[in-house]
Amino acid sequence: MKNFESTITINKSAAAIFTFLADMNNHEQLMPKDDISDWASTVDDASFTIRNMIKLSLKIDDRIPASEIRIIPAEKPPFEMELKWTLTPVENGTEVLFVIGADLNMMMKMVASGPLQKLADDETANLFNLLN
């Protein structure tokens, strides 16, 4: 499994950030606007299309209050994947680590590595801009 990671520090409590991330309806605001279409969500799941790539359905698999949110595919994806938000209190707020883990074959690594890293970076940047 290859991991695509992005870390930021937000001047808010872990509990406040967790409350935002624990609702999949809020995740649309984290996505890169130009690359996502057909968004539909509830508190626990979301489905959307990544432009020129794939349609994904994701669901929250585990919530550890003020600490971690684990998101997995709700339907069979083109490759195994998991998304994990980890929140760690620090002196001036909360360190937020977002990891996209993807089991990619050699061809998919060449095609998808750049977009997956960009997605991780975009989601954390958008979270920072929304909550900081």
Backbone as numpy.savetxt, mean C-alpha at the origin, in Angstrom:
# Nx Ny Nz CAx CAy CAz Cx Cy Cz
10.54 -13.94 -2.85 9.68 -12.76 -2.85 10.58 -11.53 -2.85
10.32 -10.61 -3.77 11.07 -9.35 -3.85 10.27 -8.27 -3.13
10.96 -7.48 -2.31 10.30 -6.41 -1.56 10.63 -5.05 -2.16
9.59 -4.22 -2.26 9.72 -2.83 -2.68 9.30 -2.00 -1.48
10.23 -1.22 -0.92 10.00 -0.53 0.35 10.10 0.97 0.22
9.33 1.65 1.06 9.40 3.10 1.16 9.10 3.48 2.61
9.90 4.39 3.17 9.76 4.79 4.57 9.65 6.32 4.66
8.75 6.76 5.53 8.60 8.19 5.81 8.36 8.36 7.31
8.49 9.58 7.79 8.13 9.91 9.16 7.06 11.00 9.11
5.96 10.75 9.82 4.83 11.67 9.85 4.65 12.19 11.26
4.37 13.46 11.38 4.21 14.12 12.68 2.80 13.89 13.22
2.44 12.63 13.35 1.14 12.22 13.92 1.37 10.95 14.72
0.40 10.64 15.59 0.50 9.42 16.38 0.28 8.19 15.50
0.83 7.07 15.93 0.62 5.81 15.22 -0.87 5.48 15.17
-1.59 5.78 16.24 -3.03 5.50 16.29 -3.78 6.28 15.21
-3.43 7.55 15.01 -4.11 8.37 14.00 -3.82 7.86 12.59
-2.58 7.50 12.33 -2.21 6.98 11.01 -2.87 5.63 10.78
-2.88 4.79 11.82 -3.51 3.48 11.73 -4.99 3.61 11.37
-5.68 4.54 12.02 -7.11 4.75 11.77 -7.34 5.06 10.29
-6.49 5.90 9.72 -6.61 6.24 8.29 -6.36 5.02 7.41
-5.25 4.31 7.67 -4.85 3.18 6.82 -5.74 1.95 6.99
-6.40 1.82 8.13 -7.23 0.64 8.41 -8.53 0.63 7.60
-8.83 1.72 6.92 -10.04 1.84 6.09 -9.61 1.86 4.61
-9.91 0.80 3.88 -9.50 0.72 2.47 -10.11 1.83 1.62
-11.22 2.44 2.05 -11.79 3.57 1.31 -10.78 4.71 1.20
-9.89 4.85 2.19 -8.90 5.93 2.18 -7.73 5.66 1.25
-7.53 4.43 0.86 -6.35 4.09 0.06 -6.40 4.65 -1.37
-7.60 4.96 -1.85 -7.68 5.58 -3.18 -6.89 6.89 -3.21
-6.90 7.63 -2.10 -6.17 8.90 -2.02 -4.66 8.71 -2.07
-4.19 7.49 -1.78 -2.75 7.21 -1.77 -2.23 6.78 -3.13
-3.13 6.36 -4.01 -2.74 5.83 -5.31 -2.35 6.96 -6.27
-1.43 6.66 -7.18 -1.10 7.65 -8.23 -2.31 7.86 -9.13
-2.82 9.06 -9.18 -4.09 9.37 -9.86 -4.10 8.95 -11.34
-3.00 9.16 -12.05 -2.98 8.89 -13.48 -2.90 7.41 -13.82
-2.54 6.58 -12.84 -2.31 5.16 -13.13 -3.44 4.25 -12.67
-4.43 4.77 -11.95 -5.48 3.94 -11.34 -6.84 4.34 -11.90
-7.66 3.32 -12.22 -9.03 3.60 -12.65 -9.95 2.53 -12.08
-11.23 2.75 -12.23 -12.27 1.79 -11.81 -12.17 1.43 -10.32
-11.89 2.40 -9.47 -11.74 2.17 -8.03 -13.11 1.86 -7.40
-13.16 0.81 -6.60 -14.33 0.48 -5.80 -13.82 -0.06 -4.48
-14.41 0.37 -3.34 -13.88 -0.08 -2.05 -14.93 -0.09 -0.97
-14.60 -0.84 0.09 -15.32 -0.84 1.35 -14.26 -0.62 2.43
-14.65 -0.73 3.67 -13.67 -0.60 4.76 -12.60 -1.69 4.66
-13.00 -2.89 4.23 -12.10 -4.04 4.26 -11.45 -4.42 2.94
-11.96 -3.94 1.81 -11.37 -4.35 0.54 -11.49 -3.26 -0.52
-10.71 -3.45 -1.60 -10.72 -2.50 -2.71 -10.39 -3.25 -4.00
-10.95 -2.78 -5.09 -10.58 -3.29 -6.40 -10.36 -2.10 -7.32
-9.44 -2.27 -8.26 -9.07 -1.18 -9.15 -8.27 -1.75 -10.31
-8.09 -0.93 -11.33 -7.28 -1.32 -12.49 -6.05 -0.42 -12.53
-4.90 -1.05 -12.71 -3.65 -0.31 -12.92 -3.49 -0.16 -14.42
-3.42 1.09 -14.86 -3.39 1.41 -16.29 -2.36 0.56 -17.04
-2.82 -0.01 -18.12 -1.98 -0.82 -19.02 -1.36 -2.05 -18.35
-1.88 -2.45 -17.18 -1.31 -3.62 -16.53 -2.39 -4.63 -16.14
-2.95 -4.48 -14.94 -3.83 -5.52 -14.40 -4.95 -4.93 -13.56
-5.96 -5.75 -13.35 -7.03 -5.42 -12.40 -6.70 -6.18 -11.11
-6.75 -5.46 -9.99 -6.44 -6.07 -8.69 -7.61 -5.93 -7.73
-7.79 -6.95 -6.92 -8.73 -6.91 -5.80 -7.93 -7.24 -4.55
-7.95 -6.33 -3.59 -7.17 -6.50 -2.36 -8.09 -6.44 -1.15
-7.66 -7.10 -0.06 -8.43 -7.05 1.18 -7.47 -6.97 2.36
-7.94 -6.34 3.42 -7.14 -6.31 4.64 -7.24 -7.67 5.31
-6.08 -8.28 5.52 -5.99 -9.61 6.11 -5.78 -9.55 7.61
-5.07 -8.52 8.07 -4.74 -8.43 9.48 -4.56 -6.97 9.88
-5.11 -6.63 11.03 -4.94 -5.29 11.61 -4.41 -5.47 13.03
-3.24 -4.92 13.30 -2.71 -4.87 14.67 -2.76 -3.40 15.07
-3.69 -3.05 15.97 -3.94 -1.63 16.29 -2.66 -0.82 16.52
-2.62 0.33 15.83 -1.54 1.31 15.93 -0.17 0.73 15.60
-0.13 -0.39 14.88 1.15 -1.04 14.61 1.31 -1.54 13.17
0.33 -2.31 12.67 0.53 -2.95 11.37 -0.80 -3.24 10.67
-0.77 -3.12 9.35 -1.90 -3.51 8.50 -1.33 -4.35 7.36
-1.88 -5.53 7.20 -1.43 -6.46 6.15 -2.57 -6.60 5.13
-2.23 -6.38 3.86 -3.21 -6.43 2.77 -2.78 -7.52 1.79
-3.74 -8.36 1.42 -3.46 -9.47 0.50 -4.48 -9.46 -0.64
-4.21 -10.20 -1.72 -5.18 -10.27 -2.81 -6.49 -10.93 -2.35
-7.61 -10.38 -2.82 -8.92 -10.97 -2.55 -9.26 -11.99 -3.63
-8.65 -11.83 -4.79 -8.82 -12.76 -5.90 -7.43 -13.13 -6.40
-7.33 -14.20 -7.17 -6.03 -14.67 -7.65 -5.37 -13.60 -8.51
-4.21 -13.10 -8.06 -3.48 -12.09 -8.85 -2.56 -12.78 -9.88
-1.98 -12.00 -10.80 -1.05 -12.59 -11.77 0.24 -13.09 -11.12
0.52 -12.61 -9.89 1.66 -13.08 -9.12 1.33 -12.93 -7.64
1.94 -13.76 -6.81 1.70 -13.68 -5.37 2.22 -12.35 -4.85
1.45 -11.74 -3.95 1.86 -10.44 -3.43 1.24 -10.19 -2.06
1.85 -9.26 -1.34 1.29 -8.79 -0.08 1.78 -7.36 0.13
0.93 -6.55 0.75 1.28 -5.18 1.08 1.23 -5.06 2.59
2.21 -4.40 3.16 2.24 -4.27 4.62 2.65 -2.86 5.01
1.82 -2.26 5.86 2.12 -0.96 6.48 2.55 -1.24 7.91
3.73 -0.77 8.30 4.22 -0.95 9.67 4.45 0.43 10.27
3.89 0.65 11.46 3.97 1.95 12.14 4.82 1.81 13.39
5.83 2.68 13.52 6.72 2.65 14.67 6.80 4.06 15.27
6.35 4.23 16.53 6.47 5.54 17.16 7.94 5.97 17.26
8.20 7.23 16.92 9.53 7.83 17.06 9.35 9.17 17.75
10.46 9.82 18.05 10.43 11.05 18.85 9.49 12.12 18.31
9.49 12.35 17.00 8.68 13.43 16.43 7.47 12.93 15.66
6.91 11.79 16.05 5.74 11.27 15.35 5.81 9.78 15.17
5.64 9.34 13.92 5.59 7.91 13.62 6.36 7.63 12.34
7.22 6.61 12.40 7.89 6.14 11.19 6.94 5.15 10.51
6.72 5.36 9.23 5.81 4.52 8.45 6.62 3.79 7.39
6.58 2.46 7.45 7.24 1.62 6.45 6.16 0.93 5.63
6.23 1.11 4.32 5.31 0.44 3.40 6.12 -0.53 2.56
5.71 -1.80 2.57 6.42 -2.83 1.82 5.43 -3.53 0.88
5.79 -3.59 -0.39 5.07 -4.41 -1.35 5.95 -5.63 -1.60
5.47 -6.78 -1.19 6.19 -8.02 -1.46 5.56 -8.71 -2.65
6.37 -9.05 -3.65 5.84 -9.65 -4.87 6.73 -10.81 -5.30
6.11 -11.93 -5.60 6.82 -13.11 -6.09 6.82 -13.05 -7.61
7.88 -12.47 -8.17 7.95 -12.20 -9.60 8.92 -13.15 -10.29
8.51 -13.68 -11.45 9.46 -14.45 -12.25 10.41 -13.47 -12.94
11.41 -13.98 -13.63 12.44 -13.13 -14.22 11.86 -12.09 -15.17
10.92 -12.51 -16.02 10.31 -11.59 -16.98 9.50 -10.51 -16.26
8.70 -10.90 -15.26 7.90 -9.94 -14.51 8.79 -8.97 -13.73
9.94 -9.43 -13.23 10.86 -8.53 -12.52 11.29 -7.40 -13.44
11.60 -7.73 -14.70 12.05 -6.71 -15.65 10.94 -5.71 -15.94
9.71 -6.19 -16.03 8.59 -5.34 -16.41 8.00 -4.58 -15.22
7.87 -5.26 -14.07 7.09 -4.71 -12.96 7.92 -4.06 -11.84
9.21 -4.31 -11.76 10.00 -3.78 -10.63 9.94 -2.26 -10.53
10.14 -1.58 -11.64 10.10 -0.11 -11.63 8.74 0.42 -11.20
7.64 -0.04 -11.83 6.32 0.44 -11.43 5.96 0.09 -9.97
6.38 -1.07 -9.47 6.06 -1.42 -8.08 6.82 -0.54 -7.09
8.09 -0.23 -7.38 8.83 0.67 -6.50 8.23 2.07 -6.56
7.84 2.51 -7.75 7.20 3.82 -7.89 5.89 3.86 -7.11
5.13 2.77 -7.15 3.88 2.71 -6.41 4.13 2.83 -4.91
5.12 2.11 -4.40 5.46 2.20 -2.97 5.84 3.63 -2.60
6.69 4.25 -3.42 7.13 5.63 -3.15 5.98 6.62 -3.25
5.12 6.45 -4.25 3.98 7.35 -4.43 3.00 7.25 -3.26
2.73 6.02 -2.81 1.77 5.85 -1.72 2.27 6.49 -0.42
3.54 6.32 -0.10 4.06 6.94 1.13 4.13 8.46 0.99
4.49 8.96 -0.18 4.53 10.41 -0.41 3.14 11.00 -0.27
2.14 10.34 -0.84 0.77 10.83 -0.74 0.26 10.76 0.69
0.62 9.70 1.43 0.24 9.62 2.84 0.85 10.76 3.62
2.13 11.05 3.36 2.82 12.15 4.04 2.10 13.48 3.75
1.77 13.71 2.48 1.12 14.97 2.10 -0.28 15.11 2.69
-0.99 14.00 2.83 -2.34 14.03 3.40 -2.35 14.22 4.92
-1.43 13.58 5.61 -1.51 13.53 7.07 -0.49 14.41 7.81
0.55 14.87 7.15 1.58 15.63 7.86 1.20 17.08 8.05
